[in-house]
PDB file of C-alpha atoms in Angstrom:
ATOM      1  CA  GLU A1131      -7.156 -26.808  63.879  1.00 51.00           C
ATOM      2  CA  GLU A1132      -8.427 -23.636  63.529  1.00 55.00           C
ATOM      3  CA  GLN A1133     -10.536 -22.691  60.555  1.00 57.00           C
ATOM      4  CA  PRO A1134      -7.799 -21.194  58.342  1.00 57.00           C
ATOM      5  CA  ALA A1135      -8.828 -17.291  57.220  1.00 57.00           C
ATOM      6  CA  PRO A1136      -7.066 -15.813  54.386  1.00 58.00           C
ATOM      7  CA  PRO A1137      -6.482 -11.970  54.691  1.00 57.00           C
ATOM      8  CA  PRO A1138      -8.735  -9.779  53.289  1.00 53.00           C
ATOM      9  CA  ALA A1139      -8.506  -9.469  49.500  1.00 54.00           C
ATOM     10  CA  GLU A1140      -8.037  -6.255  47.560  1.00 52.00           C
ATOM     11  CA  GLY A1141     -11.428  -5.011  47.427  1.00 52.00           C
ATOM     12  CA  ALA A1142     -12.966  -7.336  49.714  1.00 56.00           C
ATOM     13  CA  GLY A1143     -12.749  -4.611  52.374  1.00 69.00           C
ATOM     14  CA  LYS A1144     -11.997  -5.102  56.223  1.00 83.00           C
ATOM     15  CA  ARG A1145     -15.695  -5.578  57.294  1.00 88.00           C
ATOM     16  CA  GLY A1146     -15.967  -8.476  55.428  1.00 90.00           C
ATOM     17  CA  TYR A1147     -12.840  -9.908  56.830  1.00 92.00           C
ATOM     18  CA  GLU A1148     -13.946  -8.882  60.722  1.00 94.00           C
ATOM     19  CA  LEU A1149     -17.176 -10.434  60.340  1.00 96.00           C
ATOM     20  CA  PHE A1150     -15.735 -13.679  59.071  1.00 96.00           C
ATOM     21  CA  GLN A1151     -13.465 -13.934  62.208  1.00 96.00           C
ATOM     22  CA  ARG A1152     -16.305 -12.809  64.110  1.00 97.00           C
ATOM     23  CA  MET A1153     -18.312 -15.693  62.640  1.00 98.00           C
ATOM     24  CA  VAL A1154     -15.358 -18.147  63.217  1.00 97.00           C
ATOM     25  CA  ARG A1155     -15.155 -17.277  66.843  1.00 98.00           C
ATOM     26  CA  TYR A1156     -19.011 -17.280  67.359  1.00 98.00           C
ATOM     27  CA  MET A1157     -18.768 -21.017  66.162  1.00 98.00           C
ATOM     28  CA  GLU A1158     -15.563 -21.807  68.219  1.00 97.00           C
ATOM     29  CA  GLU A1159     -17.316 -20.498  71.450  1.00 98.00           C
ATOM     30  CA  LYS A1160     -20.977 -20.500  70.965  1.00 98.00           C
ATOM     31  CA  ARG A1161     -20.880 -23.848  68.989  1.00 98.00           C
ATOM     32  CA  PRO A1162     -24.236 -23.232  67.470  1.00 98.00           C
ATOM     33  CA  PHE A1163     -23.527 -26.086  64.783  1.00 98.00           C
ATOM     34  CA  LEU A1164     -24.587 -28.619  67.505  1.00 98.00           C
ATOM     35  CA  ASP A1165     -28.059 -27.406  67.055  1.00 97.00           C
ATOM     36  CA  GLU A1166     -29.390 -29.458  64.031  1.00 96.00           C
ATOM     37  CA  SER A1167     -31.750 -26.612  63.033  1.00 97.00           C
ATOM     38  CA  LEU A1168     -29.361 -24.133  62.533  1.00 98.00           C
ATOM     39  CA  ASN A1169     -29.766 -22.198  59.355  1.00 98.00           C
ATOM     40  CA  LEU A1170     -28.295 -19.122  57.219  1.00 98.00           C
ATOM     41  CA  GLU A1171     -31.290 -16.851  58.660  1.00 97.00           C
ATOM     42  CA  ASP A1172     -30.553 -17.556  62.373  1.00 97.00           C
ATOM     43  CA  PHE A1173     -26.886 -17.501  62.181  1.00 98.00           C
ATOM     44  CA  SER A1174     -26.930 -14.043  60.231  1.00 98.00           C
ATOM     45  CA  ARG A1175     -29.520 -12.928  62.677  1.00 97.00           C
ATOM     46  CA  ALA A1176     -26.936 -13.835  65.346  1.00 97.00           C
ATOM     47  CA  MET A1177     -24.150 -11.996  63.450  1.00 97.00           C
ATOM     48  CA  TYR A1178     -26.376  -8.840  63.196  1.00 96.00           C
ATOM     49  CA  THR A1179     -26.359  -8.821  59.288  1.00 96.00           C
ATOM     50  CA  ASN A1180     -27.871 -10.368  56.452  1.00 95.00           C
ATOM     51  CA  LYS A1181     -27.875 -13.636  54.735  1.00 96.00           C
ATOM     52  CA  VAL A1182     -26.113 -12.569  51.622  1.00 95.00           C
ATOM     53  CA  TYR A1183     -23.547 -10.666  53.500  1.00 95.00           C
ATOM     54  CA  VAL A1184     -22.807 -13.734  55.738  1.00 96.00           C
ATOM     55  CA  SER A1185     -22.844 -16.291  52.853  1.00 96.00           C
ATOM     56  CA  LYS A1186     -20.502 -14.153  50.507  1.00 95.00           C
ATOM     57  CA  ASN A1187     -18.065 -13.677  53.110  1.00 96.00           C
ATOM     58  CA  ILE A1188     -17.935 -17.227  54.507  1.00 97.00           C
ATOM     59  CA  ASN A1189     -17.673 -18.371  50.829  1.00 96.00           C
ATOM     60  CA  TYR A1190     -15.143 -16.059  50.092  1.00 95.00           C
ATOM     61  CA  TYR A1191     -12.997 -16.584  53.320  1.00 95.00           C
ATOM     62  CA  SER A1192     -13.441 -20.195  53.720  1.00 95.00           C
ATOM     63  CA  GLY A1193     -14.069 -21.492  50.076  1.00 95.00           C
ATOM     64  CA  LYS A1194     -17.168 -23.347  51.564  1.00 96.00           C
ATOM     65  CA  ASN A1195     -20.763 -22.597  51.431  1.00 97.00           C
ATOM     66  CA  PHE A1196     -22.853 -22.008  54.631  1.00 98.00           C
ATOM     67  CA  ARG A1197     -23.716 -25.702  54.935  1.00 97.00           C
ATOM     68  CA  GLN A1198     -20.378 -27.006  54.390  1.00 97.00           C
ATOM     69  CA  PHE A1199     -18.929 -24.379  56.683  1.00 98.00           C
ATOM     70  CA  VAL A1200     -21.248 -25.586  59.393  1.00 98.00           C
ATOM     71  CA  ASN A1201     -20.569 -29.316  58.850  1.00 98.00           C
ATOM     72  CA  TRP A1202     -16.772 -28.729  58.967  1.00 98.00           C
ATOM     73  CA  TYR A1203     -17.399 -27.637  62.463  1.00 98.00           C
ATOM     74  CA  ARG A1204     -19.571 -30.466  63.044  1.00 98.00           C
ATOM     75  CA  ILE A1205     -17.203 -33.182  61.702  1.00 98.00           C
ATOM     76  CA  ARG A1206     -14.180 -31.594  63.861  1.00 98.00           C
ATOM     77  CA  TYR A1207     -16.445 -31.690  67.057  1.00 98.00           C
ATOM     78  CA  ALA A1208     -17.507 -35.395  65.858  1.00 98.00           C
ATOM     79  CA  LYS A1209     -13.981 -36.494  65.585  1.00 98.00           C
ATOM     80  CA  ASP A1210     -13.045 -35.140  69.190  1.00 98.00           C
ATOM     81  CA  LEU A1211     -15.934 -37.081  70.391  1.00 98.00           C
ATOM     82  CA  MET A1212     -14.764 -40.062  68.931  1.00 98.00           C
ATOM     83  CA  MET A1213     -11.233 -39.588  70.164  1.00 97.00           C
ATOM     84  CA  GLN A1214     -12.520 -39.066  73.904  1.00 97.00           C
ATOM     85  CA  ASP A1215     -14.772 -42.261  73.443  1.00 97.00           C
ATOM     86  CA  PRO A1216     -14.254 -44.482  70.692  1.00 96.00           C
ATOM     87  CA  HIS A1217     -17.139 -46.808  72.056  1.00 96.00           C
ATOM     88  CA  LEU A1218     -19.545 -44.396  71.141  1.00 97.00           C
ATOM     89  CA  LYS A1219     -22.140 -45.562  68.534  1.00 97.00           C
ATOM     90  CA  MET A1220     -21.883 -43.646  64.999  1.00 97.00           C
ATOM     91  CA  GLU A1221     -25.586 -42.417  65.409  1.00 97.00           C
ATOM     92  CA  GLU A1222     -24.790 -41.174  68.801  1.00 98.00           C
ATOM     93  CA  VAL A1223     -21.635 -39.140  67.178  1.00 98.00           C
ATOM     94  CA  SER A1224     -24.014 -38.128  64.722  1.00 98.00           C
ATOM     95  CA  THR A1225     -26.797 -36.535  66.607  1.00 98.00           C
ATOM     96  CA  MET A1226     -24.361 -35.106  69.295  1.00 98.00           C
ATOM     97  CA  SER A1227     -22.313 -33.519  66.462  1.00 98.00           C
ATOM     98  CA  GLY A1228     -25.489 -31.568  65.245  1.00 98.00           C
ATOM     99  CA  PHE A1229     -26.596 -33.880  62.114  1.00 98.00           C
ATOM    100  CA  HIS A1230     -30.124 -34.664  61.634  1.00 94.00           C
ATOM    101  CA  SER A1231     -29.101 -37.775  60.205  1.00 96.00           C
ATOM    102  CA  THR A1232     -26.419 -40.348  59.782  1.00 96.00           C
ATOM    103  CA  VAL A1233     -26.433 -40.395  55.927  1.00 97.00           C
ATOM    104  CA  SER A1234     -25.571 -36.299  56.146  1.00 97.00           C
ATOM    105  CA  PHE A1235     -22.900 -37.414  58.957  1.00 98.00           C
ATOM    106  CA  ASN A1236     -21.544 -39.813  56.737  1.00 98.00           C
ATOM    107  CA  MET A1237     -21.649 -37.792  53.704  1.00 97.00           C
ATOM    108  CA  ALA A1238     -20.059 -34.746  55.315  1.00 98.00           C
ATOM    109  CA  PHE A1239     -17.490 -36.784  57.211  1.00 98.00           C
ATOM    110  CA  ARG A1240     -16.211 -38.509  53.808  1.00 98.00           C
ATOM    111  CA  LEU A1241     -16.181 -34.868  52.182  1.00 96.00           C
ATOM    112  CA  PHE A1242     -14.021 -33.593  54.765  1.00 97.00           C
ATOM    113  CA  GLU A1243     -11.890 -36.429  55.919  1.00 97.00           C
ATOM    114  CA  GLY A1244     -11.998 -38.538  52.696  1.00 97.00           C
ATOM    115  CA  ASN A1245     -13.109 -41.550  54.929  1.00 97.00           C
ATOM    116  CA  THR A1246     -16.022 -42.803  56.340  1.00 97.00           C
ATOM    117  CA  PRO A1247     -16.305 -42.086  60.321  1.00 98.00           C
ATOM    118  CA  THR A1248     -15.894 -45.763  61.225  1.00 97.00           C
ATOM    119  CA  GLY A1249     -13.019 -46.109  58.606  1.00 98.00           C
ATOM    120  CA  TRP A1250     -11.403 -42.654  60.394  1.00 98.00           C
ATOM    121  CA  LEU A1251     -11.842 -44.257  63.634  1.00 98.00           C
ATOM    122  CA  GLU A1252     -10.457 -47.641  63.076  1.00 97.00           C
ATOM    123  CA  GLU A1253      -7.025 -45.743  61.580  1.00 96.00           C
ATOM    124  CA  TYR A1254      -7.313 -43.295  64.814  1.00 96.00           C
ATOM    125  CA  VAL A1255      -7.350 -46.417  67.132  1.00 95.00           C
ATOM    126  CA  ASP A1256      -4.853 -48.001  65.249  1.00 95.00           C
ATOM    127  CA  SER A1257      -2.532 -45.078  65.285  1.00 94.00           C
ATOM    128  CA  LYS A1258      -2.987 -45.061  69.139  1.00 91.00           C
ATOM    129  CA  LYS A1259      -2.055 -48.700  69.659  1.00 91.00           C
ATOM    130  CA  LYS A1260       1.132 -48.101  67.908  1.00 86.00           C
ATOM    131  CA  LEU A1261       2.257 -45.550  70.162  1.00 82.00           C
TER     132      LEU A1261
END
């Protein structure tokens, strides 16, 4: 479930697209999203560029703001955790995925999945039983 990256738009420039691809690779390989204190400033520093440029390119290529971009990875990671161990408590999943509160975890999960983490897990477990 790779983060879809549209091709560079006219005028957006190749550098912005390359930066976005680098950001996606960094998220996939280094998993900085697991650190609940990850912020735009630290992320930009890791990308060797400024906050405005990072923010603009995340927004342009993903249609998300920085926080949503990070949370998208956290939710994907949380779903993997729940699939590996459906008995984990939601507080554990939330913390292990980089969220600093269960409330923000639930809100982000609902935004991306249209369901609560518990509801999603129940549907997942049910679908496994039917196989």
